[in-house]
Structures are given as C-alpha cells and as structure tokens.
mmCIF file of C-alpha atoms in Angstrom:
data_model
loop_
_atom_site.group_PDB
_atom_site.id
_atom_site.type_symbol
_atom_site.label_atom_id
_atom_site.label_comp_id
_atom_site.label_asym_id
_atom_site.label_seq_id
_atom_site.Cartn_x
_atom_site.Cartn_y
_atom_site.Cartn_z
ATOM 1 C CA MET A 15 43.730 78.937 181.414
ATOM 2 C CA LYS A 16 42.638 81.968 183.469
ATOM 3 C CA ALA A 17 44.862 84.249 181.427
ATOM 4 C CA LEU A 18 43.406 82.885 178.163
ATOM 5 C CA ARG A 19 39.833 83.406 179.400
ATOM 6 C CA ALA A 20 40.663 86.998 180.422
ATOM 7 C CA LEU A 21 42.094 87.706 176.961
ATOM 8 C CA ARG A 22 38.941 86.354 175.265
ATOM 9 C CA THR A 23 36.759 88.519 177.521
ATOM 10 C CA LEU A 24 38.680 91.685 176.671
ATOM 11 C CA SER A 25 38.529 91.026 172.911
ATOM 12 C CA SER A 26 34.730 90.530 172.978
ATOM 13 C CA LYS A 27 33.834 93.828 174.678
ATOM 14 C CA PRO A 28 31.012 95.759 172.962
ATOM 15 C CA GLY A 29 31.772 99.084 171.283
ATOM 16 C CA LYS A 30 34.914 97.811 169.537
ATOM 17 C CA THR A 31 34.408 97.202 165.804
ATOM 18 C CA PRO A 32 36.646 94.550 164.297
ATOM 19 C CA LEU A 33 39.179 95.825 161.740
ATOM 20 C CA ASN A 34 38.375 95.074 158.116
ATOM 21 C CA PRO A 35 40.975 92.713 156.691
ATOM 22 C CA THR A 36 40.378 94.205 153.262
ATOM 23 C CA PHE A 37 41.608 97.555 154.624
ATOM 24 C CA PHE A 38 45.015 96.084 155.474
ATOM 25 C CA HIS A 39 45.092 94.095 152.259
ATOM 26 C CA ARG A 40 44.585 97.179 150.098
ATOM 27 C CA PHE A 41 47.209 99.284 151.853
ATOM 28 C CA TYR A 42 49.931 96.778 152.467
ATOM 29 C CA ALA A 43 49.554 93.994 149.898
ATOM 30 C CA ALA A 44 51.958 93.993 146.945
ATOM 31 C CA GLN A 45 49.516 92.303 144.583
ATOM 32 C CA PRO A 46 47.245 94.442 142.381
ATOM 33 C CA GLN A 47 43.650 94.485 143.521
ATOM 34 C CA GLU A 48 40.616 93.775 141.416
ATOM 35 C CA ASP A 49 37.971 96.450 141.121
ATOM 36 C CA ASP A 50 35.079 96.004 143.510
ATOM 37 C CA SER A 51 32.048 95.071 141.413
ATOM 38 C CA SER A 52 29.669 96.490 144.010
ATOM 39 C CA HIS A 53 31.285 99.937 143.737
ATOM 40 C CA THR A 54 29.852 102.281 141.142
ATOM 41 C CA PRO A 55 32.194 105.100 140.075
ATOM 42 C CA SER A 56 31.073 108.645 140.726
ATOM 43 C CA LEU A 57 32.457 112.094 140.063
ATOM 44 C CA SER A 58 33.639 112.297 143.652
ATOM 45 C CA ASP A 59 36.169 109.513 143.146
ATOM 46 C CA SER A 60 39.746 110.624 142.515
ATOM 47 C CA GLU A 61 40.152 108.375 139.488
ATOM 48 C CA ASN A 62 36.852 109.352 137.845
ATOM 49 C CA GLY A 63 36.254 112.867 139.137
ATOM 50 C CA SER A 64 36.870 116.358 137.915
ATOM 51 C CA ASP A 65 40.550 116.148 138.901
ATOM 52 C CA SER A 66 41.212 114.234 135.675
ATOM 53 C CA VAL A 67 39.919 117.116 133.534
ATOM 54 C CA PHE A 68 41.727 120.380 132.867
ATOM 55 C CA ASP A 69 39.569 123.245 131.620
ATOM 56 C CA SER A 70 41.274 126.568 130.994
ATOM 57 C CA THR A 71 37.993 128.420 131.536
ATOM 58 C CA HIS A 72 38.259 127.568 135.245
ATOM 59 C CA TYR A 73 41.423 129.670 135.502
ATOM 60 C CA ASP A 74 41.820 133.431 135.405
ATOM 61 C CA ILE A 75 43.656 133.944 132.118
ATOM 62 C CA PRO A 76 43.888 137.482 130.678
ATOM 63 C CA THR A 77 42.331 137.845 127.246
ATOM 64 C CA ILE A 78 44.368 138.982 124.293
ATOM 65 C CA SER A 79 43.377 140.682 121.087
ATOM 66 C CA SER A 80 43.771 139.132 117.670
ATOM 67 C CA ASP A 81 46.843 141.290 117.016
ATOM 68 C CA SER A 82 50.213 140.117 118.226
ATOM 69 C CA LYS A 83 50.778 143.367 120.170
ATOM 70 C CA PRO A 84 48.287 145.169 122.375
ATOM 71 C CA LYS A 85 46.892 148.315 120.852
ATOM 72 C CA ILE A 86 48.255 151.414 122.545
ATOM 73 C CA PRO A 87 46.458 154.681 121.874
ATOM 74 C CA GLN A 88 48.688 156.998 119.918
ATOM 75 C CA LYS A 89 49.608 160.233 121.579
ATOM 76 C CA LEU A 90 49.663 163.514 119.708
ATOM 77 C CA THR A 91 53.208 164.334 118.722
ATOM 78 C CA TRP A 92 52.872 168.078 118.014
ATOM 79 C CA ASN A 93 53.355 170.913 120.473
ATOM 80 C CA THR A 94 51.226 174.004 120.968
ATOM 81 C CA LYS A 95 53.444 176.264 118.858
ATOM 82 C CA TYR A 96 53.306 173.855 115.919
ATOM 83 C CA ARG A 97 49.534 173.607 116.171
ATOM 84 C CA SER A 98 49.094 177.399 116.293
ATOM 85 C CA LYS A 99 51.186 177.835 113.150
ATOM 86 C CA ALA A 100 49.151 175.170 111.364
ATOM 87 C CA ASP A 101 45.911 176.878 112.399
ATOM 88 C CA GLU A 102 47.162 180.178 111.035
ATOM 89 C CA LEU A 103 47.928 178.565 107.667
ATOM 90 C CA ILE A 104 44.497 176.923 107.502
ATOM 91 C CA VAL A 105 42.257 179.819 108.594
ATOM 92 C CA GLN A 106 44.069 182.755 106.973
ATOM 93 C CA LYS A 107 41.738 184.600 104.566
ATOM 94 C CA LYS A 108 43.705 187.699 103.491
ATOM 95 C CA LYS A 109 45.963 185.877 101.030
ATOM 96 C CA PRO A 110 44.940 184.849 97.496
ATOM 97 C CA ASP A 111 42.856 181.724 97.044
ATOM 98 C CA ASP A 112 45.659 179.720 95.371
ATOM 99 C CA LEU A 113 48.053 180.521 98.168
ATOM 100 C CA ILE A 114 45.456 179.704 100.779
ATOM 101 C CA PHE A 115 44.808 176.331 99.086
ATOM 102 C CA LYS A 116 48.530 175.492 98.910
ATOM 103 C CA ASN A 117 49.120 176.477 102.500
ATOM 104 C CA SER A 118 46.080 174.595 103.752
ATOM 105 C CA SER A 119 47.026 171.432 101.850
ATOM 106 C CA LEU A 120 50.560 171.705 103.165
ATOM 107 C CA ALA A 121 49.272 172.134 106.700
ATOM 108 C CA LYS A 122 47.005 169.119 106.272
ATOM 109 C CA LYS A 123 49.904 166.923 105.175
ATOM 110 C CA LEU A 124 51.997 168.137 108.071
ATOM 111 C CA LEU A 125 49.201 167.311 110.487
ATOM 112 C CA GLU A 126 48.782 163.852 108.972
ATOM 113 C CA ALA A 127 52.499 163.222 109.343
ATOM 114 C CA ALA A 128 52.433 164.458 112.931
ATOM 115 C CA VAL A 129 49.496 162.239 113.912
ATOM 116 C CA CYS A 130 51.002 159.301 111.927
ATOM 117 C CA LEU A 131 47.794 158.693 110.023
ATOM 118 C CA PRO A 132 48.318 156.037 107.321
ATOM 119 C CA SER A 133 47.629 157.216 103.809
ATOM 120 C CA ASP A 134 46.195 155.184 100.967
ATOM 121 C CA ASP A 135 49.646 154.659 99.445
ATOM 122 C CA GLU A 136 50.990 153.236 102.708
ATOM 123 C CA ASP A 137 48.054 150.822 102.937
ATOM 124 C CA GLU A 138 48.868 149.510 99.488
ATOM 125 C CA GLU A 139 52.517 149.026 100.440
ATOM 126 C CA ASP A 140 51.568 147.128 103.605
ATOM 127 C CA GLU A 141 49.575 144.563 101.650
ATOM 128 C CA GLU A 142 51.298 141.249 101.130
ATOM 129 C CA GLU A 143 52.974 140.930 97.785
ATOM 130 C CA VAL A 144 51.176 138.428 95.591
ATOM 131 C CA VAL A 145 53.448 136.167 93.556
ATOM 132 C CA LYS A 146 52.135 134.945 90.219
ATOM 133 C CA GLU A 147 51.827 131.202 89.843
ATOM 134 C CA GLU A 148 54.252 131.076 86.917
ATOM 135 C CA ASP A 149 56.899 132.819 89.061
ATOM 136 C CA GLN A 150 56.521 130.574 92.102
ATOM 137 C CA LYS A 151 59.306 128.236 93.206
ATOM 138 C CA ALA A 152 58.889 125.375 95.655
ATOM 139 C CA LEU A 153 61.188 122.858 97.291
ATOM 140 C CA SER A 154 60.530 119.867 99.534
ATOM 141 C CA VAL A 155 63.163 119.122 102.174
ATOM 142 C CA GLY A 156 63.224 115.996 104.309
ATOM 143 C CA ILE A 157 65.078 115.994 107.652
ATOM 144 C CA ILE A 158 66.142 112.552 108.863
ATOM 145 C CA GLY A 159 68.534 111.233 111.459
ATOM 146 C CA ALA A 160 68.875 109.164 114.580
ATOM 147 C CA PRO A 161 66.500 109.730 117.508
ATOM 148 C CA ASN A 162 67.167 112.902 119.513
ATOM 149 C CA ALA A 163 69.466 114.357 116.846
ATOM 150 C CA GLY A 164 67.659 117.719 116.859
ATOM 151 C CA LYS A 165 65.443 117.378 113.795
ATOM 152 C CA SER A 166 62.386 119.011 115.361
ATOM 153 C CA ALA A 167 64.371 121.933 116.789
ATOM 154 C CA LEU A 168 65.858 122.636 113.358
ATOM 155 C CA THR A 169 62.417 122.457 111.729
ATOM 156 C CA ASN A 170 60.957 124.931 114.209
ATOM 157 C CA TYR A 171 63.843 127.352 113.744
ATOM 158 C CA MET A 172 63.670 127.248 109.949
ATOM 159 C CA VAL A 173 59.908 127.775 109.913
ATOM 160 C CA GLY A 174 59.987 130.481 112.577
ATOM 161 C CA THR A 175 57.321 128.982 114.831
ATOM 162 C CA LYS A 176 56.666 125.752 116.685
ATOM 163 C CA VAL A 177 55.275 123.010 114.476
ATOM 164 C CA ALA A 178 56.953 119.976 116.077
ATOM 165 C CA ALA A 179 57.380 118.907 119.686
ATOM 166 C CA VAL A 180 60.900 119.218 121.103
ATOM 167 C CA SER A 181 62.000 117.202 124.108
ATOM 168 C CA ARG A 182 65.122 115.699 125.611
ATOM 169 C CA LYS A 183 63.484 112.287 125.433
ATOM 170 C CA THR A 184 64.094 110.091 122.431
ATOM 171 C CA ASN A 185 61.376 109.301 119.884
ATOM 172 C CA THR A 186 59.548 112.563 120.548
ATOM 173 C CA THR A 187 58.344 112.741 116.938
ATOM 174 C CA THR A 188 55.937 109.895 116.193
ATOM 175 C CA HIS A 189 54.783 110.939 112.718
ATOM 176 C CA GLU A 190 55.832 113.176 109.851
ATOM 177 C CA VAL A 191 55.414 116.882 110.676
ATOM 178 C CA LEU A 192 55.170 119.601 108.023
ATOM 179 C CA GLY A 193 56.612 123.103 108.405
ATOM 180 C CA VAL A 194 56.480 125.772 105.683
ATOM 181 C CA MET A 195 58.851 128.700 105.102
ATOM 182 C CA THR A 196 57.996 131.289 102.417
ATOM 183 C CA LYS A 197 60.439 134.009 101.341
ATOM 184 C CA GLY A 198 59.758 136.133 98.294
ATOM 185 C CA ASP A 199 58.827 133.861 95.407
ATOM 186 C CA THR A 200 60.209 130.706 97.087
ATOM 187 C CA GLN A 201 58.408 128.283 99.377
ATOM 188 C CA ILE A 202 60.263 125.494 101.189
ATOM 189 C CA CYS A 203 58.347 122.667 102.856
ATOM 190 C CA PHE A 204 60.251 120.930 105.667
ATOM 191 C CA PHE A 205 59.274 117.413 106.671
ATOM 192 C CA ASP A 206 60.363 116.411 110.168
ATOM 193 C CA THR A 207 60.482 112.623 110.359
ATOM 194 C CA PRO A 208 60.702 110.131 113.258
ATOM 195 C CA GLY A 209 64.147 108.984 114.310
ATOM 196 C CA LEU A 210 65.716 106.211 112.237
ATOM 197 C CA THR A 211 67.955 103.549 113.677
ATOM 198 C CA LEU A 212 70.031 100.695 112.331
ATOM 199 C CA SER A 213 70.588 97.329 113.924
ATOM 200 C CA ASN A 214 74.038 96.045 114.817
ATOM 201 C CA ARG A 215 74.134 94.290 111.451
ATOM 202 C CA GLY A 216 73.656 97.582 109.610
ATOM 203 C CA CYS A 217 70.112 96.859 108.464
ATOM 204 C CA PRO A 218 67.148 99.179 109.069
ATOM 205 C CA TYR A 219 65.674 98.515 112.466
ATOM 206 C CA LYS A 220 61.988 97.678 112.220
ATOM 207 C CA ASP A 221 60.257 99.167 115.214
ATOM 208 C CA PHE A 222 57.086 97.552 116.472
ATOM 209 C CA LYS A 223 55.346 100.779 115.482
ATOM 210 C CA VAL A 224 54.665 101.765 111.905
ATOM 211 C CA ARG A 225 56.345 105.176 112.181
ATOM 212 C CA VAL A 226 59.871 103.939 111.412
ATOM 213 C CA GLU A 227 58.771 101.956 108.368
ATOM 214 C CA SER A 228 56.954 104.989 106.929
ATOM 215 C CA ALA A 229 60.010 107.162 107.534
ATOM 216 C CA TRP A 230 62.248 104.764 105.605
ATOM 217 C CA SER A 231 59.774 104.573 102.722
ATOM 218 C CA SER A 232 59.553 108.382 102.342
ATOM 219 C CA VAL A 233 63.303 109.035 102.113
ATOM 220 C CA ASN A 234 63.365 109.302 98.300
ATOM 221 C CA LEU A 235 60.300 111.561 98.024
ATOM 222 C CA TYR A 236 62.071 114.871 98.777
ATOM 223 C CA ASP A 237 64.019 117.226 96.542
ATOM 224 C CA VAL A 238 66.702 117.705 99.191
ATOM 225 C CA LEU A 239 67.485 115.347 102.052
ATOM 226 C CA ILE A 240 69.152 116.661 105.206
ATOM 227 C CA VAL A 241 70.895 113.935 107.212
ATOM 228 C CA ILE A 242 71.481 115.310 110.700
ATOM 229 C CA PHE A 243 73.366 113.915 113.690
ATOM 230 C CA ASP A 244 74.354 115.074 117.169
ATOM 231 C CA VAL A 245 78.036 116.029 116.954
ATOM 232 C CA HIS A 246 78.318 116.538 120.727
ATOM 233 C CA ARG A 247 77.134 113.024 121.441
ATOM 234 C CA HIS A 248 79.374 111.725 118.648
ATOM 235 C CA LEU A 249 82.390 113.228 120.417
ATOM 236 C CA THR A 250 81.457 112.056 123.914
ATOM 237 C CA ARG A 251 79.650 108.764 123.254
ATOM 238 C CA PRO A 252 80.174 107.672 119.650
ATOM 239 C CA ASP A 253 77.586 105.210 118.361
ATOM 240 C CA ALA A 254 78.491 102.869 115.534
ATOM 241 C CA ARG A 255 74.835 102.648 114.512
ATOM 242 C CA VAL A 256 74.681 106.411 113.884
ATOM 243 C CA ILE A 257 77.850 106.280 111.791
ATOM 244 C CA GLY A 258 76.365 103.358 109.886
ATOM 245 C CA LEU A 259 73.203 105.351 109.221
ATOM 246 C CA ILE A 260 75.210 108.287 107.833
ATOM 247 C CA LYS A 261 77.260 106.023 105.555
ATOM 248 C CA ARG A 262 74.169 104.126 104.420
ATOM 249 C CA MET A 263 72.302 107.303 103.427
ATOM 250 C CA GLY A 264 75.334 108.503 101.470
ATOM 251 C CA ALA A 265 75.775 105.189 99.689
ATOM 252 C CA LEU A 266 72.082 105.001 98.696
ATOM 253 C CA ALA A 267 71.986 108.491 97.193
ATOM 254 C CA HIS A 268 69.140 109.134 94.749
ATOM 255 C CA PRO A 269 70.104 110.562 91.318
ATOM 256 C CA LEU A 270 67.322 113.173 91.433
ATOM 257 C CA GLN A 271 67.919 114.133 95.055
ATOM 258 C CA LYS A 272 70.635 116.210 96.674
ATOM 259 C CA ARG A 273 71.778 115.195 100.135
ATOM 260 C CA VAL A 274 73.587 117.288 102.719
ATOM 261 C CA LEU A 275 75.111 116.310 106.048
ATOM 262 C CA CYS A 276 74.510 118.544 109.076
ATOM 263 C CA MET A 277 76.527 118.327 112.268
ATOM 264 C CA ASN A 278 74.031 119.621 114.828
ATOM 265 C CA LYS A 279 74.372 120.916 118.414
ATOM 266 C CA ILE A 280 77.737 122.600 117.877
ATOM 267 C CA ASP A 281 76.840 125.008 120.691
ATOM 268 C CA LEU A 282 77.341 122.148 123.179
ATOM 269 C CA VAL A 283 80.922 121.471 122.018
ATOM 270 C CA GLU A 284 83.364 123.379 124.216
ATOM 271 C CA LYS A 285 86.513 122.784 122.164
ATOM 272 C CA LYS A 286 85.795 123.963 118.637
ATOM 273 C CA LYS A 287 88.877 122.137 117.371
ATOM 274 C CA ASP A 288 86.975 118.908 117.903
ATOM 275 C CA LEU A 289 84.528 119.991 115.198
ATOM 276 C CA LEU A 290 87.364 120.017 112.663
ATOM 277 C CA THR A 291 88.203 116.454 113.667
ATOM 278 C CA VAL A 292 84.631 115.331 112.964
ATOM 279 C CA ALA A 293 84.606 117.261 109.669
ATOM 280 C CA GLU A 294 87.752 115.445 108.581
ATOM 281 C CA GLN A 295 86.132 112.138 109.459
ATOM 282 C CA PHE A 296 83.161 112.672 107.133
ATOM 283 C CA LYS A 297 84.581 114.971 104.444
ATOM 284 C CA ASP A 298 85.413 112.173 101.976
ATOM 285 C CA LEU A 299 82.108 110.389 102.501
ATOM 286 C CA PRO A 300 80.391 109.824 99.114
ATOM 287 C CA GLY A 301 76.824 110.849 98.384
ATOM 288 C CA TYR A 302 76.774 114.212 100.192
ATOM 289 C CA GLU A 303 77.046 117.446 98.258
ATOM 290 C CA ARG A 304 77.623 119.784 101.200
ATOM 291 C CA HIS A 305 78.468 119.674 104.896
ATOM 292 C CA PHE A 306 77.137 122.159 107.465
ATOM 293 C CA MET A 307 77.891 122.817 111.127
ATOM 294 C CA ILE A 308 74.725 124.122 112.769
ATOM 295 C CA SER A 309 72.845 124.552 115.994
ATOM 296 C CA GLY A 310 69.156 123.978 115.357
ATOM 297 C CA LEU A 311 68.256 125.362 118.767
ATOM 298 C CA LYS A 312 70.413 128.512 118.792
ATOM 299 C CA GLY A 313 70.473 129.123 115.019
ATOM 300 C CA SER A 314 74.245 129.043 114.492
ATOM 301 C CA GLY A 315 75.074 128.206 110.873
ATOM 302 C CA VAL A 316 71.400 127.924 109.886
ATOM 303 C CA LYS A 317 71.661 131.033 107.693
ATOM 304 C CA ASP A 318 74.145 129.312 105.373
ATOM 305 C CA LEU A 319 71.924 126.232 105.212
ATOM 306 C CA THR A 320 68.887 128.367 104.375
ATOM 307 C CA GLN A 321 70.764 130.160 101.593
ATOM 308 C CA TYR A 322 71.821 126.822 100.125
ATOM 309 C CA LEU A 323 68.220 125.617 100.094
ATOM 310 C CA MET A 324 67.035 128.867 98.501
ATOM 311 C CA ASP A 325 69.598 128.397 95.741
ATOM 312 C CA GLN A 326 68.384 124.844 95.162
ATOM 313 C CA ALA A 327 64.782 126.051 94.974
ATOM 314 C CA CYS A 328 65.661 128.325 92.039
ATOM 315 C CA ALA A 329 65.992 125.229 89.859
ATOM 316 C CA VAL A 330 62.588 123.845 90.876
ATOM 317 C CA LYS A 331 59.810 126.003 89.448
ATOM 318 C CA ARG A 332 56.408 124.781 90.526
ATOM 319 C CA SER A 333 53.349 126.242 92.206
ATOM 320 C CA TRP A 334 53.145 126.500 95.970
ATOM 321 C CA GLU A 335 51.343 123.744 97.828
ATOM 322 C CA GLU A 336 50.578 125.775 100.963
ATOM 323 C CA ASP A 337 49.041 129.221 101.437
ATOM 324 C CA PRO A 338 51.859 131.418 102.827
ATOM 325 C CA PHE A 339 49.507 133.957 104.442
ATOM 326 C CA ILE A 340 46.895 131.728 106.091
ATOM 327 C CA LEU A 341 47.496 129.151 108.799
ATOM 328 C CA THR A 342 45.153 126.345 107.784
ATOM 329 C CA GLU A 343 42.959 124.621 110.310
ATOM 330 C CA GLU A 344 44.645 121.272 109.721
ATOM 331 C CA VAL A 345 48.061 122.756 110.491
ATOM 332 C CA MET A 346 46.706 124.451 113.624
ATOM 333 C CA LYS A 347 45.259 121.162 114.820
ATOM 334 C CA ASN A 348 48.602 119.429 114.399
ATOM 335 C CA ILE A 349 50.369 122.257 116.237
ATOM 336 C CA SER A 350 47.956 121.967 119.167
ATOM 337 C CA LEU A 351 48.654 118.239 119.441
ATOM 338 C CA GLU A 352 52.407 118.767 119.245
ATOM 339 C CA VAL A 353 52.400 121.463 121.933
ATOM 340 C CA VAL A 354 50.434 119.319 124.393
ATOM 341 C CA ARG A 355 52.626 116.312 123.611
ATOM 342 C CA GLU A 356 55.761 118.346 124.301
ATOM 343 C CA ARG A 357 54.467 119.376 127.724
ATOM 344 C CA LEU A 358 53.418 115.800 128.386
ATOM 345 C CA LEU A 359 56.955 114.580 127.738
ATOM 346 C CA ASP A 360 58.381 117.307 129.983
ATOM 347 C CA HIS A 361 56.293 116.391 133.033
ATOM 348 C CA VAL A 362 55.671 112.629 132.675
ATOM 349 C CA HIS A 363 58.650 110.312 132.609
ATOM 350 C CA GLN A 364 59.784 106.755 131.873
ATOM 351 C CA GLU A 365 57.593 104.758 129.487
ATOM 352 C CA ILE A 366 54.278 106.366 130.444
ATOM 353 C CA PRO A 367 54.091 109.163 127.804
ATOM 354 C CA TYR A 368 54.880 106.719 124.990
ATOM 355 C CA GLY A 369 51.962 104.447 125.892
ATOM 356 C CA ILE A 370 49.388 107.247 126.067
ATOM 357 C CA GLU A 371 46.960 107.558 123.182
ATOM 358 C CA HIS A 372 46.535 111.226 122.309
ATOM 359 C CA ARG A 373 43.379 112.295 120.468
ATOM 360 C CA LEU A 374 41.897 115.577 119.304
ATOM 361 C CA MET A 375 38.209 115.307 120.172
ATOM 362 C CA ASP A 376 36.817 118.761 119.380
ATOM 363 C CA TRP A 377 37.945 121.902 117.548
ATOM 364 C CA LYS A 378 35.664 124.906 117.381
ATOM 365 C CA GLU A 379 36.144 128.568 116.555
ATOM 366 C CA LEU A 380 33.849 130.669 118.712
ATOM 367 C CA ARG A 381 32.087 133.875 117.750
ATOM 368 C CA ASP A 382 34.530 136.065 119.648
ATOM 369 C CA GLY A 383 37.417 134.678 117.561
ATOM 370 C CA SER A 384 38.760 132.375 120.279
ATOM 371 C CA LEU A 385 39.395 128.656 119.877
ATOM 372 C CA ARG A 386 37.943 125.816 121.901
ATOM 373 C CA ILE A 387 40.225 122.772 121.791
ATOM 374 C CA GLU A 388 39.409 119.504 123.524
ATOM 375 C CA GLN A 389 41.941 116.679 123.654
ATOM 376 C CA HIS A 390 41.794 113.326 125.414
ATOM 377 C CA LEU A 391 44.750 111.470 126.904
ATOM 378 C CA ILE A 392 43.891 107.781 127.051
ATOM 379 C CA THR A 393 45.998 105.564 129.319
ATOM 380 C CA PRO A 394 46.035 101.748 129.261
ATOM 381 C CA LYS A 395 46.436 101.383 133.043
ATOM 382 C CA LEU A 396 44.712 102.956 136.014
ATOM 383 C CA SER A 397 48.061 103.479 137.761
ATOM 384 C CA GLN A 398 49.358 105.481 134.791
ATOM 385 C CA ARG A 399 46.195 107.540 134.812
ATOM 386 C CA LYS A 400 46.704 108.449 138.454
ATOM 387 C CA ILE A 401 50.302 109.486 137.749
ATOM 388 C CA LEU A 402 49.229 111.652 134.804
ATOM 389 C CA VAL A 403 46.448 113.326 136.779
ATOM 390 C CA GLY A 404 48.592 113.928 139.865
ATOM 391 C CA LYS A 405 47.452 114.835 143.349
ATOM 392 C CA LYS A 406 44.139 116.685 143.044
ATOM 393 C CA GLY A 407 44.797 117.209 139.332
ATOM 394 C CA CYS A 408 48.026 119.169 139.837
ATOM 395 C CA LYS A 409 50.027 117.478 137.053
ATOM 396 C CA ILE A 410 47.413 117.586 134.298
ATOM 397 C CA GLY A 411 46.640 121.137 135.410
ATOM 398 C CA ARG A 412 50.255 122.195 134.997
ATOM 399 C CA ILE A 413 50.483 120.535 131.579
ATOM 400 C CA GLY A 414 47.282 122.245 130.479
ATOM 401 C CA MET A 415 48.275 125.709 131.726
ATOM 402 C CA GLU A 416 51.675 125.662 130.015
ATOM 403 C CA ALA A 417 50.239 124.282 126.778
ATOM 404 C CA ASN A 418 47.375 126.778 126.799
ATOM 405 C CA GLU A 419 49.759 129.709 127.257
ATOM 406 C CA GLU A 420 51.992 128.561 124.399
ATOM 407 C CA LEU A 421 49.052 127.996 122.053
ATOM 408 C CA ARG A 422 47.838 131.517 122.772
ATOM 409 C CA SER A 423 51.228 132.945 121.839
ATOM 410 C CA ILE A 424 51.398 130.877 118.628
ATOM 411 C CA PHE A 425 47.843 131.477 117.379
ATOM 412 C CA LYS A 426 47.709 135.114 118.610
ATOM 413 C CA ARG A 427 44.229 134.615 120.014
ATOM 414 C CA ASP A 428 42.449 133.342 123.110
ATOM 415 C CA VAL A 429 42.457 129.552 123.464
ATOM 416 C CA HIS A 430 40.141 127.503 125.693
ATOM 417 C CA LEU A 431 42.001 124.224 126.143
ATOM 418 C CA ILE A 432 40.338 121.176 127.683
ATOM 419 C CA LEU A 433 42.375 118.082 128.532
ATOM 420 C CA GLN A 434 40.724 114.938 129.834
ATOM 421 C CA VAL A 435 42.553 111.881 131.130
ATOM 422 C CA ARG A 436 40.585 108.693 130.818
ATOM 423 C CA LEU A 437 41.133 104.959 130.913
ATOM 424 C CA LYS A 438 41.153 102.867 127.753
#
C-alpha cells in the first residue's frame, strides 16, 4: 500500500503535463483518422500550402528567343587586303564612267557576299512553298495495338516532335492523339489510339473507361491502319491475347482500308534471326498488305514505312485538314497536357497517376511572346495528394521543372508553367 501511494504522489506532481492520447493515436494507429472539424486549413499547412503549387516563375530559368537558335552576331569575313582592293574599285575616278560603274557594282556584290547579306532573291527562296488546293494530297493513318506496344513513340518519330506521352507504364495514352507530317504536296495525319486488349475468349475487352470503346469504334475511319506489336515481348513472353488481336484485325479487314503489320522494338532483340522466325509466323496471315520491322524509338525501318504511306497518299487527293506551317493553339494545349502527363508517369508509380484528374485551367499568350500555362492535378485521396506533392513540394517541383524545360524546347519560346495539386 505504501508503494502504491508513493507512485500516485509522483504521478500527480505539478509541472508535468499529461500526454495527449490523440498524439499517440495519430502516429501509431493503423486506422485512417477523420479530419478535425475544429481545424481550419491555412496556407501554412503542408497539405494546403504553397508546397502543392509549382510556379516556374519562382525559379531562375534563362530566357530564350523565339528562334530555335540563339542569334550570334556575324563577324566580318574579309581581310584588310580584300577591303583595300574593294575601296580602290569603288573610289577610282580616272577610269571611264561605264568602267567605274561596272567595277563599283562588282565590288558591291563582292562585299555583300563577304558579309553574307541576304538578297531579295534569297528571301523569296526561303519562303515556304505554297501548294495549291487542287494539288494537295492527304492521308489518315490510325495506329492501334496492345498497351505498351510503342504506338506513341512511333507517332512522335513520324511527326518529328512530341505530340503523345511516352512511358514504360501501360495505358499511357488515354485518348486519341493527332500528329501531322507534311512533306511536299502530301500531308499525313497520324492518330495514336489507346491500347486495345482482347479477353481470353477472343472478344474485345470492355474497359471500365470509355477510351477503349472509342478506340474500337474508330478503327474503320482511317485510310490506312497500322497494327503494331512488341516483337521483343512476343519472343520473351508471348501473349495469346496479342496474337488474337493481330488475327482479329486481319480477319476484319475493311474493303476501303489498307492494313499493315509492324513488328516494333526490333532494337531490343539481340538475335536478329529471331525476327525471321516471327516474320514466318505472321507472313501468311490474311488481311495485311505489307509487313514492316521497325523501331519507333530509334527510327530503324521507319523510312520504308514512311515511303509506303507517301505512295498510298498519292491515290488520295483531297485538301489538307491542318495548317502545315502553324502550330494551332488546340494542338499546343494537347501537347502541354501530354508532356506533363509523361513526367507524372515517370515520377509517380503504382495506380496513383491513373486516378489523377488532369485539367488545363488557363492558357494565355503574354505580350512578350511567352506562354502562361496553368494545369491542375486533382487527386481523390489526401494520401495520394501528399505523395504527388512530396516532401516540401520536391516531387511536384521536379515534375514541373522537367515539363517546363521540354515545353520550352518544343514551342521555341519561354513558358511559365504552373501546376497545382488539389483534392477532389
């Protein structure tokens, strides 16, 4: 009894504040906690503060001019002896007037050539050649295949710039992406589609999202259909569903549409003899006019595919749908979303990037020619928001910096990118 009384006396000494049970509950309990109704969020909180916003104007980013290359002042290419001879030809007065005029005009042309001054004829040659509407040729090409087959990488390579996000994760493309290639009098529009899959029964797999259904419905809308598959994965981990998709697309060939089969990612195959084995497997497959071995990332074999498409476009004479010289605002908006989404998939893993709602909130061209782009990343859970923001905003900051740098290189102008992570 004396020991118990002594213990009670020690525990009731003044100056010792009792520990808050809520403190232990929040740090050690496995159950999710409800938000405290008495707490009002402020900008100082980690989940509601400035850490969840990336603004490129807060970083020291060097400005670039509207041209793709910085302007370097041209240096004079003549030497002193050449200049003295030219001066003698220009200022000589003892010779006849006709001879003086000829010599002076000759000296002027030599000086212009030395300084590399563009003449009026050169300016006319530098102007883009305008193709008459009656001479224009256009072709629509759809690129379909299983998820992660390399459709977006091929689209970007054919177009010559990034128009679709490329990632190692499956289902990177969530909607149809347009890329345009214009050469001479021919314009080819490439449509990168979401990955298509078949069920074990061989029927089209209906995803819970609408993107797969729209991809299946748009198959017959193109002049040429490219069915692409990963030949490296086919050799290492063959999938019966992919083979079923290839056979199904060949069996359902459209009479007004030409279909080609592309074996992609040949650069990953070490033994090139294995490619011949795959070619033998699909050579007698009906419905396909041509077979190509390509690497959409490295460009191997893409030249032959491009030439085939150019030949097909010769038979389709119609006016161009896109301006070949101007990057429209709608296309630029889509590119900005794709670039940020690609960086999001690179730095955020598991199921989190697929559940994020990505919105373009503001697009403004400023007076100095730069672009102000504001995008919001909306997460369904507070825990996902914290992961996306990172410690003191490090993750969203890294995503924003890499995306901002790539957008600057694509648009050839300064870009002020703002990314905000918020809760749905």
